[in-house]
Amino acid sequence: MRIWPGSHKEHLPHERVVNGLEIPAHLVDHKNGVDMIAPAGSFMIFHVPVVHNSRPNTSGRPRRLMIYSHYPKCFDMP
């Protein structure tokens, strides 16, 4: 998982894409992302609007995950 610390402190517009929502690439300084590396079975908790993504799975093994989001109605996108 890669996150951009502090990115939740300002609203960044989202675009709808096939898999959900995405921040336009030009709005994020890709050099400032921080890798959050954790062993299998770990969990992470972070603020909903923190910009985050994950790198491609190059392990040759399946990568499974569960995402649970709980956020206020004001964060809904039209």
XYZ file of N, CA and C in Angstrom:
234
model
N 0.852 -1.169 0.000
C 0.000 0.000 0.000
C 0.895 1.228 0.000
N 0.534 2.210 -0.793
C 1.267 3.486 -0.826
C 0.276 4.577 -0.470
N 0.657 5.456 0.456
C -0.209 6.555 0.858
C 0.519 7.883 0.682
N -0.262 8.955 0.652
C 0.277 10.309 0.580
C -0.134 11.019 1.857
N 0.773 11.038 2.869
C 0.458 11.657 4.158
C 0.005 13.109 3.990
N -1.030 13.473 4.728
C -1.554 14.831 4.700
C -2.511 15.108 3.556
N -2.658 14.164 2.623
C -3.524 14.404 1.467
C -5.001 14.499 1.855
N -5.347 14.067 3.050
C -6.737 14.138 3.508
C -7.107 15.535 4.028
N -6.149 16.422 4.120
C -6.408 17.743 4.704
C -7.012 18.729 3.715
N -7.030 18.400 2.430
C -7.666 19.259 1.436
C -8.470 18.393 0.485
N -9.538 18.965 -0.034
C -10.368 18.203 -0.966
C -9.680 18.121 -2.325
N -9.555 16.923 -2.839
C -9.033 16.708 -4.183
C -10.165 16.111 -5.010
N -10.443 16.684 -6.175
C -11.540 16.152 -6.996
C -11.245 14.733 -7.470
N -12.304 13.950 -7.599
C -12.208 12.570 -8.057
C -12.866 12.433 -9.421
N -12.413 11.455 -10.161
C -13.049 11.093 -11.426
C -13.564 9.668 -11.301
N -14.745 9.415 -11.868
C -15.261 8.044 -11.890
C -14.501 7.257 -12.940
N -14.043 6.060 -12.546
C -13.368 5.139 -13.461
C -14.047 3.787 -13.336
N -13.660 2.830 -14.154
C -14.303 1.512 -14.166
C -14.349 0.888 -12.773
N -13.254 0.981 -12.010
C -13.179 0.326 -10.701
C -13.564 1.225 -9.535
N -14.129 2.397 -9.784
C -14.528 3.259 -8.675
C -14.173 4.711 -8.919
N -13.360 5.276 -8.028
C -12.967 6.679 -8.110
C -11.454 6.799 -8.170
N -11.000 7.881 -8.782
C -9.562 8.081 -8.932
C -9.258 9.576 -8.884
N -8.138 9.925 -8.244
C -7.642 11.303 -8.248
C -6.861 11.491 -9.553
N -7.117 12.560 -10.308
C -6.311 12.777 -11.521
C -4.818 12.812 -11.177
N -4.012 12.131 -11.967
C -2.582 11.948 -11.676
C -1.832 13.259 -11.492
N -2.217 14.302 -12.202
C -1.482 15.571 -12.109
C -1.702 16.297 -10.776
N -2.661 15.837 -9.968
C -2.929 16.475 -8.676
C -2.093 15.895 -7.537
N -1.351 14.832 -7.809
C -0.574 14.154 -6.774
C 0.907 14.215 -7.116
N 1.721 14.611 -6.151
C 3.175 14.587 -6.345
C 3.638 13.168 -6.039
N 3.890 12.389 -7.064
C 4.188 10.967 -6.887
C 5.451 10.709 -6.082
N 6.338 11.670 -5.970
C 7.567 11.506 -5.178
C 7.286 11.516 -3.678
N 6.140 12.065 -3.264
C 5.843 12.190 -1.839
C 5.071 11.017 -1.256
N 4.790 10.003 -2.049
C 4.098 8.830 -1.529
C 5.009 8.029 -0.614
N 4.395 7.370 0.367
C 5.131 6.564 1.346
C 4.618 5.135 1.280
N 5.515 4.173 1.083
C 5.120 2.765 1.074
C 4.848 2.289 2.491
N 3.689 1.677 2.681
C 3.311 1.076 3.959
C 3.415 -0.437 3.757
N 4.523 -1.009 4.181
C 4.784 -2.422 3.954
C 4.407 -3.199 5.214
N 3.635 -4.250 5.022
C 3.177 -5.045 6.157
C 3.127 -6.510 5.747
N 3.364 -7.408 6.684
C 3.311 -8.838 6.354
C 1.878 -9.317 6.116
N 1.761 -10.457 5.460
C 0.449 -11.062 5.215
C -0.319 -11.176 6.516
N -1.612 -10.897 6.463
C -2.463 -10.980 7.640
C -2.568 -9.671 8.402
N -1.836 -8.659 7.976
C -1.876 -7.362 8.645
C -3.107 -6.574 8.220
N -3.406 -5.528 8.976
C -4.457 -4.615 8.555
C -3.986 -3.188 8.766
N -4.575 -2.293 7.995
C -4.218 -0.881 8.061
C -5.483 -0.070 8.250
N -5.370 0.965 9.035
C -6.485 1.883 9.240
C -5.986 3.272 8.873
N -6.735 3.952 7.995
C -6.367 5.311 7.640
C -7.623 6.090 7.286
N -7.518 7.407 7.327
C -8.630 8.305 7.057
C -9.115 8.095 5.623
N -10.410 8.068 5.421
C -11.003 7.779 4.110
C -10.415 8.611 2.973
N -10.269 9.938 3.104
C -9.787 10.695 1.947
C -8.275 10.708 1.737
N -7.514 9.934 2.526
C -6.072 9.859 2.281
C -5.852 9.228 0.905
N -5.103 9.913 0.056
C -4.811 9.360 -1.268
C -3.955 8.110 -1.081
N -4.354 7.026 -1.724
C -3.640 5.754 -1.570
C -3.784 4.923 -2.842
N -2.857 4.009 -3.012
C -2.942 3.030 -4.093
C -2.054 1.854 -3.730
N -2.014 0.883 -4.603
C -1.112 -0.242 -4.374
C -0.351 -0.527 -5.660
N 0.802 -1.067 -5.487
C 1.642 -1.398 -6.640
C 1.196 -2.750 -7.210
N 1.567 -3.051 -8.443
C 1.193 -4.339 -9.030
C 1.732 -5.509 -8.201
N 0.977 -6.581 -8.176
C 1.394 -7.792 -7.475
C 2.379 -8.543 -8.366
N 3.633 -8.588 -7.957
C 4.661 -9.282 -8.746
C 5.123 -10.569 -8.071
N 4.399 -11.010 -7.042
C 4.828 -12.176 -6.262
C 4.574 -13.498 -6.977
N 3.670 -13.510 -7.943
C 3.304 -14.772 -8.575
C 2.254 -15.535 -7.780
N 1.849 -14.995 -6.634
C 0.801 -15.601 -5.804
C -0.388 -14.649 -5.744
N -1.591 -15.180 -5.512
C -2.763 -14.300 -5.418
C -2.615 -13.322 -4.250
N -3.141 -12.142 -4.428
C -3.169 -11.154 -3.345
C -4.636 -10.883 -3.044
N -5.041 -11.247 -1.856
C -6.433 -11.062 -1.461
C -6.509 -9.904 -0.477
N -7.639 -9.204 -0.531
C -7.824 -8.113 0.412
C -9.291 -7.906 0.682
N -9.558 -7.248 1.774
C -10.904 -6.857 2.137
C -10.852 -5.372 2.433
N -11.762 -4.640 1.852
C -11.825 -3.206 2.095
C -13.139 -2.895 2.786
N -13.051 -2.260 3.915
C -14.233 -1.816 4.651
C -14.120 -0.308 4.794
N -15.097 0.395 4.274
C -15.077 1.857 4.351
C -16.271 2.340 5.148
N -16.009 3.228 6.061
C -17.051 3.873 6.846
C -16.746 5.353 6.803
N -17.648 6.119 6.234
C -17.389 7.543 6.065
C -18.706 8.306 6.108
N -18.648 9.611 6.391
C -19.877 10.405 6.475
C -20.535 10.586 5.113
N -21.854 10.777 5.107
C -22.616 10.950 3.873
C -22.081 12.111 3.044
N -21.516 13.134 3.677
C -21.026 14.297 2.924
C -19.879 13.929 1.989
N -19.273 12.750 2.142
C -18.173 12.315 1.266
C -18.693 11.612 0.002
N -20.020 11.364 -0.070
C -20.578 10.689 -1.240
C -20.365 11.514 -2.500
N -20.126 10.818 -3.590
C -19.980 11.456 -4.894
C -21.307 11.360 -5.625
N -21.684 12.397 -6.377
C -22.943 12.317 -7.152
C -22.847 11.291 -8.265
